[in-house]
Amino acid sequence: MFKLILKMAWKNSFVRPVRTLLVVLMIAISMGMMLGIEGLYDGMSQNMAEKNKRSDSGDISIFAKDYRINKELKFRIQNAAKIEEELQKNPQIRSLVLRLSADGLVSTARKSSFAQARGIDLDDEEAFGKFSEFLEEGELLLGDKNAIIGIELAKTLKVNVGSKVVFSTQDSSGEINSIALKISAIVQTSNIILDNNALFIDKKKMFAFLGVDAKDATQIAIASDDAKLLNILKTKYPTLDVKSFFELQPMMQMMEDMMVIFNSITFFIIMSVVFVGIFGVMYVSVLDRIREFGIMLAVGMEYKYIRLQIYFEAIFVGLIGFFSGSLLGLLLLIYLRDYGLDFSAFADALQSWGYETIIYGTIKLSYFTTTFLAIMSASVLSVIIPLRKIKNLNPIEVIKAEK
Amino acid sequence: MIRLQNVNKYFYKDEPREVHALVDINLIIEDGEFTLFSGPSGCGKTTLLNAIGALDTIDSGKIFLDELEISLLNEKERTRIRLNKMGFVFQAYNLVPVLSVEENIGFIMKLQGFSDAQIKERVQEVASLLKIDNKLQSLPNTLSGGQQQRVAVARAVASKPKIILADEPTANLDSKNSQTLIEMMLELNEKEGISVVFASHDELIKESVRRIVRLEDGMLV
């Protein structure tokens, strides 16, 4: 019986092929577009998060207690090299990098600005976050007198590659010290803070300039995919400030939350479109076949079989819509992943928020599973009213009506 | 055997437009009978047929199918009785358009839970009797009116019901097809021993049946 009902449902789904096709198209196009937007939005925030991790915090960062509030050298991690040694033994850690930073003033002959000098080792940064990919202009050189500058800071100071700047800050003994530097490169990390303020200086030079022991650091950034690592490190280093990426970047957390809201909205939009589409088709289809159902009831078919048939019909239309929409959405997402979408017209606005001008999409299985659930729920819900019409059907009325 | 005792049926009961559609009907239809309910339009033929077929309820009286009082059954039980004991033939054929002739004929048997092999064998047998065995794979809309009505008869007969209730089965057929259908139903009645009750104006049926039950204003005359 089940097989026969399936067969009837399948064939009835295409009794009016144009009508069914229109609903399938409606579902497919709305779903395809939604998947594209979802992937693009997700890609945008993921790309931003990934660049923030690579250029700065990693998945976890360790600071000395109070450093993040006071940003003073006295709140640095003493003997960070020993901690580095311990962390390197942990197989859950992909890579890590030690940095020494100091806030100060960078100036040219005409302009000055707040800046954060970040003592880095280019090889370590390359291994940690492919630093060379951030290069916009010049050559990545950190010799004795070289510095790499963030793109927005360079604009503020109106400096180019080859320009000279002076960075002044308080050293570890409390004295104001200055260092003259030549800009060797301009980088764009898409990390707003770094792009606006960072001046990358050779780490060894930074130790000497600030009078800090070469074993110390202000930040240890760790790259790891292990979700449990944060708590392990928090327990292991209770005197230090161990923070996750999202704790350090609350805006990214907000973007993730926005993504959840966005996905929920997408879910309901798709569900509404499918609901309206299938409801329309099924309602008209049931009205068209009301005599058929009445006769089925008259000859002894139980209502539960008719209900099953109607559910299957709605699910078939929903499924075809889902698969067509998945195909369309997948093609769109592949295009967005490989070629991205060029928003150069809004470059200034996007860059000021840390976004790139070409935004690439991401593809996640969850886009499809969520949409599948939305479509199936809508399919099932959309036939409730048409089914009520059949349930209230009096076979006698149908038989009378045919005369 | 079907037995009706003092059956009364009203439409729009307790309203000014109340109609007493069946008035104290007492009737016995023996097994294997070939009966016609005859009378002018609105006399209550279809109402009586529907009451016997457990499609409609009555307001008073009793209807028995053998020893079972079907007038006492609830909706679900009446559905089951219709499925297992009765066959219906309607004026407008009412075949399932998306199913082949073979599937339409076997439809009731499928609902009753017969195996595919049993259904196939019985469908072949009935289709041969009704001379539609060469149309088994066709869809109903590719058949003529006469052929569609034969499929409807085959569907009603296939499950070997106790009684077939046919409401104006020849109304949409020309005289030749009507004659053929009546002859085939007579043959089925003889071969299968199934009781057949018609509600019809058709003179052809009047000439063919062995018993005519006349109704006027809801009363047997």
mmCIF file of N, CA and C in Angstrom, chain B residues 91-149:
data_model
loop_
_atom_site.group_PDB
_atom_site.id
_atom_site.type_symbol
_atom_site.label_atom_id
_atom_site.label_comp_id
_atom_site.label_asym_id
_atom_site.label_seq_id
_atom_site.Cartn_x
_atom_site.Cartn_y
_atom_site.Cartn_z
ATOM 1 N N GLN B 91 -21.864 7.295 -11.264
ATOM 2 C CA GLN B 91 -22.206 7.818 -12.587
ATOM 3 C C GLN B 91 -20.961 8.287 -13.354
ATOM 4 N N ALA B 92 -20.035 8.967 -12.634
ATOM 5 C CA ALA B 92 -18.906 9.604 -13.326
ATOM 6 C C ALA B 92 -17.615 8.777 -13.240
ATOM 7 N N TYR B 93 -17.733 7.473 -13.222
ATOM 8 C CA TYR B 93 -16.608 6.512 -13.235
ATOM 9 C C TYR B 93 -15.680 6.671 -12.019
ATOM 10 N N ASN B 94 -15.154 7.909 -11.856
ATOM 11 C CA ASN B 94 -14.305 8.205 -10.692
ATOM 12 C C ASN B 94 -13.130 7.254 -10.513
ATOM 13 N N LEU B 95 -12.357 7.141 -11.554
ATOM 14 C CA LEU B 95 -11.127 6.343 -11.463
ATOM 15 C C LEU B 95 -9.997 7.263 -11.009
ATOM 16 N N VAL B 96 -8.937 6.642 -10.479
ATOM 17 C CA VAL B 96 -7.784 7.459 -10.058
ATOM 18 C C VAL B 96 -6.967 7.768 -11.320
ATOM 19 N N PRO B 97 -6.918 9.036 -11.722
ATOM 20 C CA PRO B 97 -6.352 9.360 -13.028
ATOM 21 C C PRO B 97 -4.872 9.026 -13.208
ATOM 22 N N VAL B 98 -4.117 9.013 -12.102
ATOM 23 C CA VAL B 98 -2.668 8.782 -12.249
ATOM 24 C C VAL B 98 -2.302 7.298 -12.203
ATOM 25 N N LEU B 99 -3.299 6.449 -11.953
ATOM 26 C CA LEU B 99 -3.012 5.013 -11.900
ATOM 27 C C LEU B 99 -3.479 4.336 -13.192
ATOM 28 N N SER B 100 -2.774 3.278 -13.566
ATOM 29 C CA SER B 100 -3.161 2.533 -14.768
ATOM 30 C C SER B 100 -4.475 1.799 -14.500
ATOM 31 N N VAL B 101 -5.054 1.271 -15.562
ATOM 32 C CA VAL B 101 -6.296 0.496 -15.435
ATOM 33 C C VAL B 101 -6.074 -0.668 -14.455
ATOM 34 N N GLU B 102 -4.947 -1.334 -14.609
ATOM 35 C CA GLU B 102 -4.644 -2.483 -13.737
ATOM 36 C C GLU B 102 -4.604 -2.045 -12.264
ATOM 37 N N GLU B 103 -3.943 -0.918 -12.012
ATOM 38 C CA GLU B 103 -3.838 -0.432 -10.627
ATOM 39 C C GLU B 103 -5.181 0.047 -10.095
ATOM 40 N N ASN B 104 -5.996 0.640 -10.983
ATOM 41 C CA ASN B 104 -7.336 1.075 -10.564
ATOM 42 C C ASN B 104 -8.194 -0.121 -10.179
ATOM 43 N N ILE B 105 -8.134 -1.171 -10.985
ATOM 44 C CA ILE B 105 -8.964 -2.349 -10.685
ATOM 45 C C ILE B 105 -8.514 -2.995 -9.367
ATOM 46 N N GLY B 106 -7.207 -3.011 -9.171
ATOM 47 C CA GLY B 106 -6.687 -3.660 -7.959
ATOM 48 C C GLY B 106 -6.659 -2.765 -6.730
ATOM 49 N N PHE B 107 -7.129 -1.532 -6.904
ATOM 50 C CA PHE B 107 -7.003 -0.519 -5.841
ATOM 51 C C PHE B 107 -7.652 -0.946 -4.518
ATOM 52 N N ILE B 108 -8.908 -1.434 -4.600
ATOM 53 C CA ILE B 108 -9.619 -1.822 -3.372
ATOM 54 C C ILE B 108 -8.928 -3.027 -2.724
ATOM 55 N N MET B 109 -8.491 -3.965 -3.575
ATOM 56 C CA MET B 109 -7.796 -5.156 -3.042
ATOM 57 C C MET B 109 -6.510 -4.745 -2.332
ATOM 58 N N LYS B 110 -5.852 -3.737 -2.913
ATOM 59 C CA LYS B 110 -4.613 -3.236 -2.300
ATOM 60 C C LYS B 110 -4.935 -2.660 -0.914
ATOM 61 N N LEU B 111 -6.039 -1.916 -0.844
ATOM 62 C CA LEU B 111 -6.447 -1.347 0.455
ATOM 63 C C LEU B 111 -6.785 -2.459 1.446
ATOM 64 N N GLN B 112 -7.306 -3.552 0.917
ATOM 65 C CA GLN B 112 -7.677 -4.676 1.800
ATOM 66 C C GLN B 112 -6.462 -5.489 2.231
ATOM 67 N N GLY B 113 -5.353 -5.267 1.585
ATOM 68 C CA GLY B 113 -4.117 -5.922 2.015
ATOM 69 C C GLY B 113 -3.784 -7.207 1.272
ATOM 70 N N PHE B 114 -4.392 -7.416 0.105
ATOM 71 C CA PHE B 114 -4.044 -8.608 -0.688
ATOM 72 C C PHE B 114 -2.620 -8.477 -1.239
ATOM 73 N N SER B 115 -2.003 -9.621 -1.505
ATOM 74 C CA SER B 115 -0.636 -9.574 -2.046
ATOM 75 C C SER B 115 -0.687 -9.166 -3.520
ATOM 76 N N ASP B 116 0.449 -8.712 -4.037
ATOM 77 C CA ASP B 116 0.511 -8.280 -5.436
ATOM 78 C C ASP B 116 0.130 -9.413 -6.385
ATOM 79 N N ALA B 117 0.582 -10.634 -6.060
ATOM 80 C CA ALA B 117 0.287 -11.791 -6.932
ATOM 81 C C ALA B 117 -1.217 -12.065 -6.957
ATOM 82 N N GLN B 118 -1.845 -12.027 -5.796
ATOM 83 C CA GLN B 118 -3.297 -12.269 -5.726
ATOM 84 C C GLN B 118 -4.055 -11.193 -6.506
ATOM 85 N N ILE B 119 -3.585 -9.963 -6.350
ATOM 86 C CA ILE B 119 -4.260 -8.850 -7.041
ATOM 87 C C ILE B 119 -4.123 -9.013 -8.553
ATOM 88 N N LYS B 120 -2.916 -9.327 -8.974
ATOM 89 C CA LYS B 120 -2.656 -9.457 -10.410
ATOM 90 C C LYS B 120 -3.557 -10.529 -11.025
ATOM 91 N N GLU B 121 -3.647 -11.661 -10.336
ATOM 92 C CA GLU B 121 -4.439 -12.782 -10.845
ATOM 93 C C GLU B 121 -5.924 -12.391 -10.954
ATOM 94 N N ARG B 122 -6.436 -11.758 -9.888
ATOM 95 C CA ARG B 122 -7.848 -11.396 -9.849
ATOM 96 C C ARG B 122 -8.161 -10.283 -10.868
ATOM 97 N N VAL B 123 -7.239 -9.331 -10.989
ATOM 98 C CA VAL B 123 -7.434 -8.232 -11.938
ATOM 99 C C VAL B 123 -7.533 -8.789 -13.353
ATOM 100 N N GLN B 124 -6.653 -9.726 -13.665
ATOM 101 C CA GLN B 124 -6.649 -10.348 -14.984
ATOM 102 C C GLN B 124 -7.990 -11.042 -15.248
ATOM 103 N N GLU B 125 -8.456 -11.760 -14.214
ATOM 104 C CA GLU B 125 -9.711 -12.522 -14.319
ATOM 105 C C GLU B 125 -10.902 -11.573 -14.584
ATOM 106 N N VAL B 126 -10.991 -10.525 -13.780
ATOM 107 C CA VAL B 126 -12.119 -9.587 -13.904
ATOM 108 C C VAL B 126 -12.021 -8.797 -15.209
ATOM 109 N N ALA B 127 -10.813 -8.406 -15.546
ATOM 110 C CA ALA B 127 -10.621 -7.625 -16.775
ATOM 111 C C ALA B 127 -11.027 -8.448 -18.005
ATOM 112 N N SER B 128 -10.748 -9.746 -17.959
ATOM 113 C CA SER B 128 -11.146 -10.617 -19.076
ATOM 114 C C SER B 128 -12.662 -10.674 -19.179
ATOM 115 N N LEU B 129 -13.325 -10.837 -18.016
ATOM 116 C CA LEU B 129 -14.788 -10.901 -18.006
ATOM 117 C C LEU B 129 -15.403 -9.629 -18.589
ATOM 118 N N LEU B 130 -14.767 -8.493 -18.271
ATOM 119 C CA LEU B 130 -15.313 -7.201 -18.718
ATOM 120 C C LEU B 130 -14.684 -6.718 -20.025
ATOM 121 N N LYS B 131 -13.855 -7.582 -20.597
ATOM 122 C CA LYS B 131 -13.220 -7.327 -21.904
ATOM 123 C C LYS B 131 -12.406 -6.010 -21.927
ATOM 124 N N ILE B 132 -11.645 -5.844 -20.895
ATOM 125 C CA ILE B 132 -10.717 -4.691 -20.870
ATOM 126 C C ILE B 132 -9.302 -5.174 -20.580
ATOM 127 N N ASP B 133 -9.074 -6.477 -20.768
ATOM 128 C CA ASP B 133 -7.750 -7.028 -20.437
ATOM 129 C C ASP B 133 -6.649 -6.524 -21.360
ATOM 130 N N ASN B 134 -7.040 -5.961 -22.506
ATOM 131 C CA ASN B 134 -6.007 -5.400 -23.395
ATOM 132 C C ASN B 134 -5.704 -3.938 -23.068
ATOM 133 N N LYS B 135 -6.359 -3.415 -22.034
ATOM 134 C CA LYS B 135 -6.173 -1.999 -21.681
ATOM 135 C C LYS B 135 -5.531 -1.838 -20.301
ATOM 136 N N LEU B 136 -5.024 -2.926 -19.758
ATOM 137 C CA LEU B 136 -4.578 -2.891 -18.359
ATOM 138 C C LEU B 136 -3.487 -1.855 -18.080
ATOM 139 N N GLN B 137 -2.634 -1.622 -19.064
ATOM 140 C CA GLN B 137 -1.531 -0.681 -18.804
ATOM 141 C C GLN B 137 -1.888 0.764 -19.182
ATOM 142 N N SER B 138 -3.104 0.945 -19.707
ATOM 143 C CA SER B 138 -3.495 2.301 -20.139
ATOM 144 C C SER B 138 -3.879 3.158 -18.934
ATOM 145 N N LEU B 139 -3.832 4.463 -19.154
ATOM 146 C CA LEU B 139 -4.333 5.387 -18.126
ATOM 147 C C LEU B 139 -5.812 5.643 -18.411
ATOM 148 N N PRO B 140 -6.622 5.878 -17.370
ATOM 149 C CA PRO B 140 -8.074 6.037 -17.570
ATOM 150 C C PRO B 140 -8.450 7.072 -18.630
ATOM 151 N N ASN B 141 -7.684 8.187 -18.674
ATOM 152 C CA ASN B 141 -8.095 9.243 -19.614
ATOM 153 C C ASN B 141 -7.864 8.887 -21.080
ATOM 154 N N THR B 142 -7.261 7.722 -21.319
ATOM 155 C CA THR B 142 -7.072 7.313 -22.717
ATOM 156 C C THR B 142 -8.199 6.367 -23.162
ATOM 157 N N LEU B 143 -9.124 6.083 -22.242
ATOM 158 C CA LEU B 143 -10.209 5.140 -22.555
ATOM 159 C C LEU B 143 -11.503 5.883 -22.877
ATOM 160 N N SER B 144 -12.399 5.186 -23.580
ATOM 161 C CA SER B 144 -13.728 5.766 -23.849
ATOM 162 C C SER B 144 -14.550 5.714 -22.556
ATOM 163 N N GLY B 145 -15.704 6.419 -22.566
ATOM 164 C CA GLY B 145 -16.574 6.432 -21.387
ATOM 165 C C GLY B 145 -17.015 5.030 -20.998
ATOM 166 N N GLY B 146 -17.385 4.244 -22.016
ATOM 167 C CA GLY B 146 -17.848 2.878 -21.750
ATOM 168 C C GLY B 146 -16.753 2.027 -21.127
ATOM 169 N N GLN B 147 -15.538 2.191 -21.666
ATOM 170 C CA GLN B 147 -14.407 1.414 -21.121
ATOM 171 C C GLN B 147 -14.103 1.856 -19.681
ATOM 172 N N GLN B 148 -14.174 3.167 -19.440
ATOM 173 C CA GLN B 148 -13.893 3.665 -18.081
ATOM 174 C C GLN B 148 -14.923 3.119 -17.090
ATOM 175 N N GLN B 149 -16.188 3.061 -17.540
ATOM 176 C CA GLN B 149 -17.205 2.555 -16.618
ATOM 177 C C GLN B 149 -16.989 1.060 -16.359
#
